[in-house]
mmCIF file of C-alpha atoms in Angstrom:
data_model
loop_
_atom_site.group_PDB
_atom_site.id
_atom_site.type_symbol
_atom_site.label_atom_id
_atom_site.label_comp_id
_atom_site.label_asym_id
_atom_site.label_seq_id
_atom_site.Cartn_x
_atom_site.Cartn_y
_atom_site.Cartn_z
ATOM 1 C CA MET V 1 154.800 -60.743 159.912
ATOM 2 C CA SER V 2 154.074 -63.211 157.170
ATOM 3 C CA SER V 3 151.448 -62.554 155.058
ATOM 4 C CA ARG V 4 149.310 -64.950 153.219
ATOM 5 C CA PHE V 5 147.506 -64.830 150.119
ATOM 6 C CA VAL V 6 144.114 -66.799 149.509
ATOM 7 C CA ASP V 7 142.840 -67.087 146.298
ATOM 8 C CA LEU V 8 139.137 -66.849 145.501
ATOM 9 C CA SER V 9 139.226 -66.258 142.039
ATOM 10 C CA HIS V 10 136.886 -68.426 140.029
ATOM 11 C CA ALA V 11 138.623 -70.433 136.748
ATOM 12 C CA ILE V 12 137.778 -69.033 133.100
ATOM 13 C CA HIS V 13 136.642 -71.359 130.342
ATOM 14 C CA ASP V 14 135.924 -71.276 126.653
ATOM 15 C CA GLY V 15 132.479 -70.399 126.612
ATOM 16 C CA LEU V 16 131.928 -69.520 130.163
ATOM 17 C CA VAL V 17 128.569 -67.433 130.447
ATOM 18 C CA THR V 18 128.708 -65.364 134.271
ATOM 19 C CA TYR V 19 125.450 -63.769 133.626
ATOM 20 C CA PRO V 20 122.423 -64.301 131.625
ATOM 21 C CA GLY V 21 122.928 -61.545 128.651
ATOM 22 C CA LEU V 22 126.501 -61.121 128.770
ATOM 23 C CA PRO V 23 128.510 -62.989 125.886
ATOM 24 C CA ALA V 24 130.438 -66.127 126.865
ATOM 25 C CA ALA V 25 134.251 -65.947 127.302
ATOM 26 C CA LYS V 26 136.355 -66.588 124.064
ATOM 27 C CA VAL V 27 139.535 -68.311 125.211
ATOM 28 C CA SER V 28 142.014 -69.824 122.494
ATOM 29 C CA THR V 29 145.516 -69.786 121.449
ATOM 30 C CA HIS V 30 146.673 -66.983 119.060
ATOM 31 C CA LEU V 31 150.061 -68.829 118.241
ATOM 32 C CA ALA V 32 151.003 -71.965 119.731
ATOM 33 C CA HIS V 33 154.545 -73.225 119.999
ATOM 34 C CA GLU V 34 154.953 -75.415 117.273
ATOM 35 C CA ALA V 35 153.409 -71.988 114.886
ATOM 36 C CA SER V 36 156.340 -69.884 116.550
ATOM 37 C CA GLU V 37 159.018 -71.970 116.167
ATOM 38 C CA PRO V 38 159.691 -70.976 112.043
ATOM 39 C CA HIS V 39 159.504 -67.112 113.119
ATOM 40 C CA TYR V 40 162.157 -67.690 115.851
ATOM 41 C CA ALA V 41 166.141 -68.785 116.540
ATOM 42 C CA PRO V 42 166.334 -72.830 116.163
ATOM 43 C CA GLY V 43 165.200 -74.078 120.092
ATOM 44 C CA THR V 44 162.616 -70.767 120.538
ATOM 45 C CA CYS V 45 159.393 -71.233 120.563
ATOM 46 C CA PHE V 46 156.296 -69.945 123.180
ATOM 47 C CA HIS V 47 152.833 -69.559 123.473
ATOM 48 C CA ILE V 48 150.467 -66.811 123.059
ATOM 49 C CA GLY V 49 147.009 -67.111 124.547
ATOM 50 C CA ARG V 50 143.776 -65.086 123.649
ATOM 51 C CA ILE V 51 141.590 -64.432 125.898
ATOM 52 C CA GLU V 52 137.889 -61.996 125.228
ATOM 53 C CA MET V 53 135.646 -61.676 127.481
ATOM 54 C CA VAL V 54 133.482 -58.824 129.607
ATOM 55 C CA ALA V 55 135.415 -57.008 132.455
ATOM 56 C CA ASN V 56 132.335 -58.454 134.973
ATOM 57 C CA THR V 57 133.847 -62.104 133.990
ATOM 58 C CA GLY V 58 134.635 -64.718 137.115
ATOM 59 C CA THR V 59 136.246 -62.513 140.396
ATOM 60 C CA TYR V 60 136.779 -59.076 139.529
ATOM 61 C CA LEU V 61 137.397 -56.042 141.295
ATOM 62 C CA ASP V 62 134.096 -52.915 140.824
ATOM 63 C CA THR V 63 135.273 -49.490 141.037
ATOM 64 C CA PRO V 64 132.895 -46.371 141.111
ATOM 65 C CA TYR V 65 133.096 -46.272 137.699
ATOM 66 C CA HIS V 66 131.188 -48.862 137.322
ATOM 67 C CA ARG V 67 128.253 -47.017 138.115
ATOM 68 C CA PHE V 68 129.232 -43.430 137.748
ATOM 69 C CA PRO V 69 130.345 -42.308 134.950
ATOM 70 C CA ASP V 70 132.598 -39.682 136.624
ATOM 71 C CA GLY V 71 134.035 -42.256 138.930
ATOM 72 C CA PHE V 72 137.803 -43.210 138.688
ATOM 73 C CA ASP V 73 138.362 -46.568 137.575
ATOM 74 C CA CYS V 74 140.578 -50.017 138.185
ATOM 75 C CA ALA V 75 143.550 -47.583 136.320
ATOM 76 C CA ALA V 76 143.699 -45.150 139.109
ATOM 77 C CA LEU V 77 143.000 -47.321 142.017
ATOM 78 C CA PRO V 78 146.350 -47.677 144.111
ATOM 79 C CA LEU V 79 146.996 -51.481 144.799
ATOM 80 C CA GLU V 80 147.812 -50.777 148.229
ATOM 81 C CA SER V 81 144.373 -49.732 148.849
ATOM 82 C CA VAL V 82 143.318 -53.455 147.571
ATOM 83 C CA ALA V 83 145.933 -55.882 148.384
ATOM 84 C CA ASP V 84 147.303 -57.799 151.731
ATOM 85 C CA LEU V 85 144.808 -56.252 153.899
ATOM 86 C CA PRO V 86 143.896 -57.430 157.269
ATOM 87 C CA GLY V 87 140.700 -59.699 156.672
ATOM 88 C CA ALA V 88 137.324 -59.939 158.341
ATOM 89 C CA VAL V 89 135.235 -62.993 157.366
ATOM 90 C CA VAL V 90 131.217 -62.149 157.480
ATOM 91 C CA ASP V 91 129.157 -65.955 157.543
ATOM 92 C CA VAL V 92 125.676 -65.484 156.022
ATOM 93 C CA PRO V 93 123.567 -67.905 157.276
ATOM 94 C CA ALA V 94 122.019 -70.519 154.649
ATOM 95 C CA GLY V 95 118.514 -69.253 153.529
ATOM 96 C CA VAL V 96 119.564 -65.792 153.944
ATOM 97 C CA ARG V 97 119.624 -63.610 150.855
ATOM 98 C CA ALA V 98 119.380 -59.918 151.977
ATOM 99 C CA ALA V 99 122.637 -59.303 153.891
ATOM 100 C CA ASP V 100 121.589 -56.637 156.376
ATOM 101 C CA ALA V 101 124.470 -54.664 159.118
ATOM 102 C CA SER V 102 123.363 -57.433 161.791
ATOM 103 C CA LEU V 103 125.474 -59.425 160.326
ATOM 104 C CA LEU V 104 128.875 -56.964 160.463
ATOM 105 C CA PRO V 105 131.009 -58.487 163.623
ATOM 106 C CA ASP V 106 130.909 -56.220 166.574
ATOM 107 C CA ARG V 107 134.621 -54.866 165.900
ATOM 108 C CA ASP V 108 136.821 -52.188 163.903
ATOM 109 C CA LEU V 109 136.257 -52.343 160.425
ATOM 110 C CA ARG V 110 138.959 -49.431 159.176
ATOM 111 C CA GLY V 111 140.762 -50.756 156.600
ATOM 112 C CA ARG V 112 139.939 -53.806 156.316
ATOM 113 C CA ALA V 113 138.632 -56.671 153.375
ATOM 114 C CA VAL V 114 134.908 -57.672 154.813
ATOM 115 C CA LEU V 115 134.106 -60.797 152.894
ATOM 116 C CA PHE V 116 130.912 -62.510 152.949
ATOM 117 C CA ARG V 117 130.706 -65.993 152.807
ATOM 118 C CA THR V 118 127.523 -67.157 151.101
ATOM 119 C CA GLY V 119 128.065 -70.509 149.657
ATOM 120 C CA TRP V 120 126.787 -68.945 146.245
ATOM 121 C CA SER V 121 129.598 -70.084 144.832
ATOM 122 C CA ARG V 122 128.585 -73.763 144.656
ATOM 123 C CA HIS V 123 126.485 -72.226 141.651
ATOM 124 C CA TRP V 124 129.380 -71.107 139.537
ATOM 125 C CA GLY V 125 129.740 -71.739 135.952
ATOM 126 C CA ARG V 126 125.765 -72.671 136.162
ATOM 127 C CA ALA V 127 122.763 -70.403 135.474
ATOM 128 C CA ALA V 128 121.194 -70.619 138.914
ATOM 129 C CA TYR V 129 124.366 -68.234 139.971
ATOM 130 C CA ALA V 130 122.724 -65.340 138.023
ATOM 131 C CA ASP V 131 118.987 -66.069 139.624
ATOM 132 C CA GLY V 132 118.368 -65.108 143.711
ATOM 133 C CA HIS V 133 121.902 -64.543 144.328
ATOM 134 C CA PRO V 134 122.208 -62.896 148.129
ATOM 135 C CA PHE V 135 123.050 -59.128 148.304
ATOM 136 C CA LEU V 136 123.768 -56.593 150.667
ATOM 137 C CA THR V 137 120.523 -54.556 152.099
ATOM 138 C CA ARG V 138 121.795 -50.508 151.960
ATOM 139 C CA SER V 139 121.747 -50.212 155.591
ATOM 140 C CA CYS V 140 124.901 -53.021 155.312
ATOM 141 C CA ALA V 141 126.305 -50.793 152.379
ATOM 142 C CA ARG V 142 126.029 -47.910 154.841
ATOM 143 C CA ALA V 143 127.314 -49.531 158.249
ATOM 144 C CA LEU V 144 130.616 -51.022 155.556
ATOM 145 C CA VAL V 145 131.402 -47.031 154.961
ATOM 146 C CA GLU V 146 130.621 -45.742 157.865
ATOM 147 C CA ARG V 147 132.993 -48.328 159.749
ATOM 148 C CA GLY V 148 135.594 -47.772 157.086
ATOM 149 C CA ALA V 149 136.134 -50.986 155.636
ATOM 150 C CA ALA V 150 138.603 -50.451 152.754
ATOM 151 C CA LEU V 151 137.034 -53.490 150.316
ATOM 152 C CA VAL V 152 133.722 -55.592 150.623
ATOM 153 C CA GLY V 153 133.751 -58.790 148.603
#
């Protein structure tokens, strides 16, 4: 069986603000190709980029530590628990802001990545992204835990 990976990330660029009050991403060059040449063997050059951003920039993974001081962080998360998972897509109807448990499919979610398609990404990189965004209700979150979802996005 072959796997198929779907890149759901957003592009990060210099000056990108992802949420009001958080600092903008800074993307720059630490060492340019031409600046590296005098330091190394003839014909050897490379680029070293520099990125400064808060961890909640773009597409990222929250772990319990994000909300709970005694929770584990990404370094303690086994990669196999969140990669190459079978998926389930939940389409959230236009105009629905609070995604509740009634939207979940009537099938087993144990070990699945459950992804909510809200269409909100159309606001990415604009101020509207932070205002009035969709969310999961408490009942939906509980149902996802009870039904064994491995990852929710």
